[in-house]
XYZ file of N, CA and C in Angstrom:
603
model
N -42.643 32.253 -0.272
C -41.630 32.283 -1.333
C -40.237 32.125 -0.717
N -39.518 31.415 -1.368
C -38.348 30.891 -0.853
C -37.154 31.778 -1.766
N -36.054 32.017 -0.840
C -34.702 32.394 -1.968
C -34.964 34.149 -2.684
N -36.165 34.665 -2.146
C -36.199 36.163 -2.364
C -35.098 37.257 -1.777
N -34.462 36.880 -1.245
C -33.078 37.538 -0.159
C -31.603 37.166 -1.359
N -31.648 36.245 -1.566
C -30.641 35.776 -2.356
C -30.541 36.380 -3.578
N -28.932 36.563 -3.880
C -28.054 37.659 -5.121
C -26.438 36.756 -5.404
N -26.423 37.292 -6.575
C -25.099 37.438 -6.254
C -23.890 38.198 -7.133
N -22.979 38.493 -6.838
C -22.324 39.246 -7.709
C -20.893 39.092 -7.773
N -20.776 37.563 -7.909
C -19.521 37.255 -8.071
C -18.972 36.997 -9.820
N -17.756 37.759 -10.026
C -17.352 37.892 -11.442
C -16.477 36.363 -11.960
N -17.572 35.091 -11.599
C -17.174 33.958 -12.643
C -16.815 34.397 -13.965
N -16.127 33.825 -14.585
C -15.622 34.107 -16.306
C -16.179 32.241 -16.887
N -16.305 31.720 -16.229
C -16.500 30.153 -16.793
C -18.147 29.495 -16.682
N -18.896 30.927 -16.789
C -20.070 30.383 -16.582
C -20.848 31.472 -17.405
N -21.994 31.288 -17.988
C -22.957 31.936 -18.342
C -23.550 33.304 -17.423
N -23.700 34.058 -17.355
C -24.088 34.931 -16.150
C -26.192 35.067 -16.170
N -26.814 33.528 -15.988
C -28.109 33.391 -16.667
C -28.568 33.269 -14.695
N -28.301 33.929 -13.516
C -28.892 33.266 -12.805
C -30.285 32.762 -12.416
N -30.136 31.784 -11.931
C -31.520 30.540 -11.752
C -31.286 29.621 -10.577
N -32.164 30.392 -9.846
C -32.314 29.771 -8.623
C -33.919 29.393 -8.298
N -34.216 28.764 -8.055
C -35.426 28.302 -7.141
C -36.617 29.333 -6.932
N -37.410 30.299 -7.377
C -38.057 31.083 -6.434
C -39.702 30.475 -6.629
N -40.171 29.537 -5.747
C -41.324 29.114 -5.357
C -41.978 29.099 -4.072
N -43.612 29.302 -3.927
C -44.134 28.859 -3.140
C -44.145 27.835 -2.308
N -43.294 27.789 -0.859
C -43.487 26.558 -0.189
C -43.441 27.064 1.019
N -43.486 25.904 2.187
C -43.104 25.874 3.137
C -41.789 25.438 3.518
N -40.965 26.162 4.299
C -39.752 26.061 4.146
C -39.604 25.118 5.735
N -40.072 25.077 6.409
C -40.354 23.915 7.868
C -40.589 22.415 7.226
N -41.622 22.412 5.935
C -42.096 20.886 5.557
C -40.881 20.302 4.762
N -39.945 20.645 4.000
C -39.007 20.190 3.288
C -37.817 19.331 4.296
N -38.116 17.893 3.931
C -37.629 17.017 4.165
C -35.868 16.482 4.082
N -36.024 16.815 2.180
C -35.181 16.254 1.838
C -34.421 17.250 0.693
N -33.417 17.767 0.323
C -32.940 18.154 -0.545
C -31.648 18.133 -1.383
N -32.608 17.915 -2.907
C -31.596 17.347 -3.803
C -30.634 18.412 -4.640
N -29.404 18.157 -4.619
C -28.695 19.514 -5.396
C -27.788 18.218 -6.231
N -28.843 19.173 -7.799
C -27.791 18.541 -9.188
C -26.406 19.753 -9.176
N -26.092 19.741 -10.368
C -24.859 20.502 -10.412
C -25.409 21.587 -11.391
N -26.140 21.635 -12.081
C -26.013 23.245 -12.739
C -27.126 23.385 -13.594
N -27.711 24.577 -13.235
C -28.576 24.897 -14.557
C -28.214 24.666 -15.703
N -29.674 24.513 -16.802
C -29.441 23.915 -17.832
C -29.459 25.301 -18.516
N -28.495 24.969 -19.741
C -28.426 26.643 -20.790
C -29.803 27.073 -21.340
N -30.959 26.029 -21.690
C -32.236 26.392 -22.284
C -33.006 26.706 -20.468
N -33.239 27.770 -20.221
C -34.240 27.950 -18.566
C -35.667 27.089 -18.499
N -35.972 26.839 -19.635
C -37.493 26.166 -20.297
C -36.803 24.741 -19.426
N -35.712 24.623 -19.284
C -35.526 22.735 -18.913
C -35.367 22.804 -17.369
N -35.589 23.596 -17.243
C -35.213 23.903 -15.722
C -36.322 23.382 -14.503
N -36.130 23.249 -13.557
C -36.813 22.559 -12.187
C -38.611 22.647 -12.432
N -38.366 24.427 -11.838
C -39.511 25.034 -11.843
C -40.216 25.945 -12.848
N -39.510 25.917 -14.048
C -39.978 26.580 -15.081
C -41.366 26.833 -15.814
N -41.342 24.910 -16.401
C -42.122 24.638 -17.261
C -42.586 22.887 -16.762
N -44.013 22.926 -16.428
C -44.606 21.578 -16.375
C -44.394 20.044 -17.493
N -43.340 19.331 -17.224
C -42.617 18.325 -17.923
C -41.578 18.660 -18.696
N -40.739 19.809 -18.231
C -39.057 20.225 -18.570
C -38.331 18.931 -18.309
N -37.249 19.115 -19.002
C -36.097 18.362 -19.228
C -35.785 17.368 -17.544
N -35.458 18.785 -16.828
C -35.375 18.480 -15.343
C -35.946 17.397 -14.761
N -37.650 18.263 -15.115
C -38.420 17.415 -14.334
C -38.735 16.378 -14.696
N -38.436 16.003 -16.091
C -38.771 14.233 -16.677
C -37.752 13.360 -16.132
N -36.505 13.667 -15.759
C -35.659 13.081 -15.778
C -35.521 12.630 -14.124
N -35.853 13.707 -13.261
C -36.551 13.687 -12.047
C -37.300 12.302 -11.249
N -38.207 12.521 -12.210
C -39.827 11.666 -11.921
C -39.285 10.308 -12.324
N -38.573 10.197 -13.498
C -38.001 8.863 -13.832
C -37.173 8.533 -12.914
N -36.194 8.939 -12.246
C -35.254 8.048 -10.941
C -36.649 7.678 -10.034
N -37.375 8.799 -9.841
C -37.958 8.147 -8.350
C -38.701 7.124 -8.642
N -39.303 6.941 -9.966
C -39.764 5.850 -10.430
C -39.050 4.172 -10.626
N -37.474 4.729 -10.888
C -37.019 3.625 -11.164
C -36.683 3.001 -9.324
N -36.926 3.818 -8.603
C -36.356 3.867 -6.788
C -37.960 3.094 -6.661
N -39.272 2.978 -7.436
C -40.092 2.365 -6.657
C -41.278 2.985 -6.337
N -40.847 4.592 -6.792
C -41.762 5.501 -6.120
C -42.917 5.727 -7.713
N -44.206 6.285 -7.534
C -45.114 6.594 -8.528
C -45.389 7.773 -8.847
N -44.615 8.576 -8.749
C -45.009 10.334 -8.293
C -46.290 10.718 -9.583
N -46.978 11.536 -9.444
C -47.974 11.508 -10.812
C -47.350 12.742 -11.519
N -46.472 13.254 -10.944
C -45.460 14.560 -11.891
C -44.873 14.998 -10.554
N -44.236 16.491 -11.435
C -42.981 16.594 -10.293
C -43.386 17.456 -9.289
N -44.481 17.788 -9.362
C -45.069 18.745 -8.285
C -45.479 18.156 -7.176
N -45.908 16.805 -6.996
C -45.937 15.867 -6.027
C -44.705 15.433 -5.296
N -43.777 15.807 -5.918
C -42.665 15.799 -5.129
C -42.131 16.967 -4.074
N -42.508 17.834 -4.706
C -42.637 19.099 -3.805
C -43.339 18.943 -2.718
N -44.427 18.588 -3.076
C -45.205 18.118 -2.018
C -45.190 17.693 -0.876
N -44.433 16.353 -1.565
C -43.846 15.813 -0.239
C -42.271 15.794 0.895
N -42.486 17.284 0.475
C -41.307 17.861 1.155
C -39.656 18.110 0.489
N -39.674 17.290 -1.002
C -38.568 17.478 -1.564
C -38.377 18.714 -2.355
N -37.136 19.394 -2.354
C -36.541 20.660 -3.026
C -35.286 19.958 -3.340
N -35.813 20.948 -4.614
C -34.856 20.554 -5.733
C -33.795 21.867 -6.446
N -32.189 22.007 -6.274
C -31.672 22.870 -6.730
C -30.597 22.368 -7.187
N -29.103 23.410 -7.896
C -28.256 22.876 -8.423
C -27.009 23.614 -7.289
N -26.153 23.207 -7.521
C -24.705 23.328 -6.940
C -23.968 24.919 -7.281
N -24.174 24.905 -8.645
C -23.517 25.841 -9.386
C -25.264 26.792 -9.639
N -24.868 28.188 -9.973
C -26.266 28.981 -9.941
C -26.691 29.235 -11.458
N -25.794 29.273 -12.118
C -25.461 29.646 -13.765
C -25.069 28.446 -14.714
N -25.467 28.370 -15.859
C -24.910 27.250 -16.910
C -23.947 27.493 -17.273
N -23.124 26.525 -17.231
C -22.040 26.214 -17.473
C -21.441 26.927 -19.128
N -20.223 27.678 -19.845
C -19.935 27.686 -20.441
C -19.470 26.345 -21.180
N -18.627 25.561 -20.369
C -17.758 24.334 -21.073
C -17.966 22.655 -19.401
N -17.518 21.911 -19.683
C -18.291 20.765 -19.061
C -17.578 21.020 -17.869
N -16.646 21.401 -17.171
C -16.161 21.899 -15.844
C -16.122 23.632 -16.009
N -15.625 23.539 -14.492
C -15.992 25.290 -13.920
C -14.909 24.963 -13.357
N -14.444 26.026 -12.419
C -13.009 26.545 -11.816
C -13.214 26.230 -10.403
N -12.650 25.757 -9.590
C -12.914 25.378 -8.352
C -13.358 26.543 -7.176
N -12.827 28.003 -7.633
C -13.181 29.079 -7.643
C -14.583 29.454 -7.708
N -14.896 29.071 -8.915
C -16.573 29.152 -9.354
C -17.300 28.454 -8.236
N -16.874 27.259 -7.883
C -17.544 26.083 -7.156
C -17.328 26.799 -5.436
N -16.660 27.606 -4.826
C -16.163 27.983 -3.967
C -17.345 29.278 -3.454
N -17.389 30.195 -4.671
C -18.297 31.046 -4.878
C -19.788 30.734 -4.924
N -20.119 29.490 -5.344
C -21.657 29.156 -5.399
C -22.076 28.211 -4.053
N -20.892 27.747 -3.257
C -21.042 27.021 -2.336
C -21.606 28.217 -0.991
N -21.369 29.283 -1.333
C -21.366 30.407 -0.804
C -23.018 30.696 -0.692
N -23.536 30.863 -1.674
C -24.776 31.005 -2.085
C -25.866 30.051 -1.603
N -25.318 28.770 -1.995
C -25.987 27.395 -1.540
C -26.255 27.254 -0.099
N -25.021 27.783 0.485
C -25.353 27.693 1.993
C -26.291 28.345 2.099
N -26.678 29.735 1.970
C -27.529 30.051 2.311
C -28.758 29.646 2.080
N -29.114 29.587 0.739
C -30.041 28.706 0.421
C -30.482 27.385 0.958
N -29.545 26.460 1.825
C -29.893 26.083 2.305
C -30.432 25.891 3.832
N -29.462 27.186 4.292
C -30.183 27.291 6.037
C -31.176 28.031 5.668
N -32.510 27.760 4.832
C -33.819 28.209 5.091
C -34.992 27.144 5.560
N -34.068 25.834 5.462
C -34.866 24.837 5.949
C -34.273 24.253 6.897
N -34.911 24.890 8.346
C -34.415 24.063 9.753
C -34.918 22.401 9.816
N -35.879 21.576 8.977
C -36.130 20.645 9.118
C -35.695 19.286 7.897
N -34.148 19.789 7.658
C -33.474 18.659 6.209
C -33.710 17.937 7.134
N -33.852 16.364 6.813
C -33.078 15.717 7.411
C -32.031 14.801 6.030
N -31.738 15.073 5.274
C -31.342 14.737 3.537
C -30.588 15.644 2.993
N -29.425 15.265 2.334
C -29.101 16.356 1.325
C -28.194 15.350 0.416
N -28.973 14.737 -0.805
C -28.345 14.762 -1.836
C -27.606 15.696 -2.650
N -26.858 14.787 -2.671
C -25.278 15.230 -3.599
C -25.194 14.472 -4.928
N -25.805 15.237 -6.376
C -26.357 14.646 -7.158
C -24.980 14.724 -8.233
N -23.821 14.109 -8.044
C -22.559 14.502 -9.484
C -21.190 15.442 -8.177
N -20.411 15.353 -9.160
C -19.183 16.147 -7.809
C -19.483 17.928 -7.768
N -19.761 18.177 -8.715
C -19.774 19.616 -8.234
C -20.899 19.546 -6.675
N -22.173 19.249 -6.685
C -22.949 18.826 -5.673
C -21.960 18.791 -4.310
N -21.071 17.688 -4.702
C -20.352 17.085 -3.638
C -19.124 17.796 -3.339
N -18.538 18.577 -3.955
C -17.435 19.915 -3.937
C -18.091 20.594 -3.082
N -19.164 21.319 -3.579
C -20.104 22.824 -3.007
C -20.539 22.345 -1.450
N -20.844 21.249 -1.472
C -21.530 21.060 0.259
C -20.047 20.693 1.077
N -18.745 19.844 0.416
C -18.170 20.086 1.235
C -17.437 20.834 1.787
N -17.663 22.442 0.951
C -16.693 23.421 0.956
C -18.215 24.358 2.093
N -18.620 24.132 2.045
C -20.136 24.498 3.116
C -19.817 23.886 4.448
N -19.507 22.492 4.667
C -19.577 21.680 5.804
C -17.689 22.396 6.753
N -16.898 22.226 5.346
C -15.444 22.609 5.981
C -15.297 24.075 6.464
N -16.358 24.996 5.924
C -16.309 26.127 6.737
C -16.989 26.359 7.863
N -18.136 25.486 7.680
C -18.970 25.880 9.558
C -18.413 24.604 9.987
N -17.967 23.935 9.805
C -17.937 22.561 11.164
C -16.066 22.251 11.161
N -15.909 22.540 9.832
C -13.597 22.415 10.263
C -13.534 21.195 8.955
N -14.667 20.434 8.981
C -14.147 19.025 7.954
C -15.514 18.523 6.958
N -14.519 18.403 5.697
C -15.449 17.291 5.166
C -16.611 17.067 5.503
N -17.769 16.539 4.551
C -18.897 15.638 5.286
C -18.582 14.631 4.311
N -18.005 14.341 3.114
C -17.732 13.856 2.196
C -16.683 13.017 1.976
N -15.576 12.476 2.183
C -14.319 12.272 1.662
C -14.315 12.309 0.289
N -12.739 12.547 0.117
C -12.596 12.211 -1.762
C -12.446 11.037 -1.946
N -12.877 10.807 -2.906
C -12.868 9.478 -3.265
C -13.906 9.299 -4.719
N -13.795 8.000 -5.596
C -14.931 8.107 -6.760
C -16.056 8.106 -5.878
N -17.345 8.456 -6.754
C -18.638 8.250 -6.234
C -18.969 6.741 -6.250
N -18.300 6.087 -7.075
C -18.712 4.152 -7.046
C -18.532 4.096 -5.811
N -17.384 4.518 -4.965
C -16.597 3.613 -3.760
C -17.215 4.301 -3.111
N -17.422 5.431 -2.612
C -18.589 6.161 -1.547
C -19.522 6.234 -1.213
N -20.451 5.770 -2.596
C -21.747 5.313 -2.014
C -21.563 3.777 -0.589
N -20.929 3.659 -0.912
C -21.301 2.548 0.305
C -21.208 2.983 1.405
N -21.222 4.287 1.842
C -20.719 4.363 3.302
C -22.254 5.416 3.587
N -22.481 5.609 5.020
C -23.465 6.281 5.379
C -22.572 7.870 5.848
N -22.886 9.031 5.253
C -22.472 10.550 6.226
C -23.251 11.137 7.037
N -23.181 11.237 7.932
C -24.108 11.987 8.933
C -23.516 12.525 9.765
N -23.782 14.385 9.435
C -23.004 15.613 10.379
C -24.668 16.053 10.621
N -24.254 16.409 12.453
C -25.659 17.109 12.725
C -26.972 16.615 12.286
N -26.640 15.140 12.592
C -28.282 14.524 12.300
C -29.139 14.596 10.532
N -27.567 15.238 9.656
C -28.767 15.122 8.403
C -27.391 14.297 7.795
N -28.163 13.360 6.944
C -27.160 12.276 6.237
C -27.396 13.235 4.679
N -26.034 12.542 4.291
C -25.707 13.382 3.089
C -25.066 12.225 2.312
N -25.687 12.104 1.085
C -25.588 10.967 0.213
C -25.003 11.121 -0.949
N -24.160 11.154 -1.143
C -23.135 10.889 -2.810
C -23.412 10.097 -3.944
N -23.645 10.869 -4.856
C -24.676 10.093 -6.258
C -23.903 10.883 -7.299
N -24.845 10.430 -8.613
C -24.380 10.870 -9.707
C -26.068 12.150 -9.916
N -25.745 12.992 -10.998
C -26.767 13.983 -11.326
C -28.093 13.043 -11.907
N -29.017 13.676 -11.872
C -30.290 12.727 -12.591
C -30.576 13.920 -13.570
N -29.477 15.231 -14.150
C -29.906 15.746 -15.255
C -29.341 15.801 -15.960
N -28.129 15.254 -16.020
C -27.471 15.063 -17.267
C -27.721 14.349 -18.568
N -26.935 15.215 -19.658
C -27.515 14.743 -21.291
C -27.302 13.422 -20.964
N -26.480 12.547 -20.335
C -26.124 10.838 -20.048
C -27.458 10.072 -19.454
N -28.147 11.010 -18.872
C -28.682 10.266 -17.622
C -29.628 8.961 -18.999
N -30.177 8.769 -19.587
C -30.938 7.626 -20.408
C -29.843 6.966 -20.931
N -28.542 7.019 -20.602
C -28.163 6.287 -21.648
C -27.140 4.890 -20.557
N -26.654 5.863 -19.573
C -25.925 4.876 -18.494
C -27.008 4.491 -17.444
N -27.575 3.445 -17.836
C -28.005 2.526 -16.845
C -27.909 2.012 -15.821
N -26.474 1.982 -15.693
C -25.464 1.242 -14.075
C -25.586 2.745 -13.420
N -25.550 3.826 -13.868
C -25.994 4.677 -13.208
C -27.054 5.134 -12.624
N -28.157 4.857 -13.538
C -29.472 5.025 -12.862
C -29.845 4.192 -12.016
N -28.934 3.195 -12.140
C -29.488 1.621 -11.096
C -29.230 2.506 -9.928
N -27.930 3.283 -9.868
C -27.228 3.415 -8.659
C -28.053 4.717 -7.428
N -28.328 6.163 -9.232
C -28.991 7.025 -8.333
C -30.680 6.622 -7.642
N -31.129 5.446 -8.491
C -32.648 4.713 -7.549
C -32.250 4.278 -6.429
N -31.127 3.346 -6.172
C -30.792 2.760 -4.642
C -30.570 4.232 -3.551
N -29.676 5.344 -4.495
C -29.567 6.463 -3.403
C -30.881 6.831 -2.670
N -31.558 7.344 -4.008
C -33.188 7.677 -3.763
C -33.976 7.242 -2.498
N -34.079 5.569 -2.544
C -34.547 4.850 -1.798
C -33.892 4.761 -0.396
N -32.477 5.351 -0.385
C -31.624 5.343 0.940
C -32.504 6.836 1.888
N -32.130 7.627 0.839
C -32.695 9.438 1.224
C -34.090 8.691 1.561
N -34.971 8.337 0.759
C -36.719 8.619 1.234
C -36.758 7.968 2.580
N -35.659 6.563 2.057
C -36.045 5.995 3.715
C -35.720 6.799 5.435
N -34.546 7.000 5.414
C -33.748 7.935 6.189
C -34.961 9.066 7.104
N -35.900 10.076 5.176
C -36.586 11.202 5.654
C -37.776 10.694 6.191
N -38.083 9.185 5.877
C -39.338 8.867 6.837
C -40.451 8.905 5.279
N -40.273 9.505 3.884
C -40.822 9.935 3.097
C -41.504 8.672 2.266
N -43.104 8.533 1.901
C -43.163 7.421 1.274
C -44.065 7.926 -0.366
C-alpha cells in the first residue's frame, strides 16, 4: 500500500477539504512513469481509483488509446508501471486555487512522490501539475525543471533533471477533454514521448 504515511493539515480556504489521494496496492520499485492531473474531481465516484470506468479512468484509457496504445481498462495501466495522481489533493471550490494552495500541495506531492526510486517520467498533466513539480524541483535542486512559458510552446523541448524527463501537457480530466481535439492530438504525442522514454509498450 502506497501513501499510508501521508496527511495533511494545511488550512486552504479555496478548496473543498474532501482529501483524495491514491491509497492502492502496488509496487512502488515497478512504477515507471507518473502522471499528475491537477485535482480531484468534486463527485470521489470519478476519481482514479475509486470506481471501475469513473470519469478519470475513461478519459485516461482514451488518450492512451488515441497515443496508439490498447489498454483493456485502466488497471492495465497500473500494471504496467503507470501511477496516476493529481497536483492539488482536494477539489477545487472555483476553477483556480491560490498559489499558496499550489505551494502547500507541492509539499505533499513531493512526498508522494519520493516513494518511487524507479520514475523514469513525470507527466505534468495542465499548469497546476506544472506549478506543483516546479515548486518541488526549485526547492531540492535551486531551479525550475519547467520554464514559464504556454504549454503549446513547451512541449517542444525535452526536461531532464536527474535522469527523469518531465513532460508538459494539458490534463486528460478535464470537463474539456472530448471537446478540444487539438488538445488531445497534443496530450497522445506527450503519451507516446513518456511511454517511449520509460521503455513502456
Amino acid at each position: 500500500m502506497v501513501n499510508t504515511n501521508l496527511e495533511c493539515d494545511f488550512p486552504c480556504d479555496d478548496v473543498k477539504h474532501i482529501w483524495t489521494i491514491p491509497k492502492i496496492n502496488l509496487d512502488p520499485e515497478r512504477v515507471k512513469i507518473v502522471v499528475v492531473s491537477e485535482a480531484p474531481p468534486l463527485d470521489e465516484k470519478d476519481y482514479y481509483y475509486t470506481n471501475h470506468g469513473s470519469f478519470f479512468q475513461t478519459t485516461t484509457c482514451t488518450t492512451f488509446e488515441d497515443a496508439g496504445y490498447s489498454p483493456k481498462n485502466f488497471e492495465e495501466l497500473v500494471e504496467k508501471g503507470i501511477y496516476f495522481t493529481t497536483a492539488i489533493k482536494c477539489p477545487k471550490k472555483n476553477y483556480n486555487v491560490k498559489a499558496q494552495t499550489l505551494k502547500n500541495c507541492s509539499m505533499i506531492l513531493e512526498k508522494e512522490l519520493s516513494q518511487f526510486p524507479n520514475v523514469s517520467v513525470i507527466m505534468c498533466m495542465g499548469d497546476f501539475a506544472i506549478k506543483c513539480i516546479n515548486y518541488i524541483t526549485k526547492r531540492r535542486d535551486g531551479e525550475r525543471v519547467i520554464p514559464q512559458g504556454s504549454t503549446y510552446k513547451l512541449r517542444s523541448n525535452d526536461y531532464v533533471m536527474d535522469s527523469i524527463l518531465y513532460v508538459p501537457s494539458y490534463t486528460q480530466t478535464g470537463p474539456s477533454f472530448n471537446i478540444e481535439k487539438s488538445k488531445r492530438n497534443m496530450i497522445a504525442e506527450d503519451i507516446r514521448k513518456a511511454m517511449e522514454y520509460a521503455k513502456i509498450s
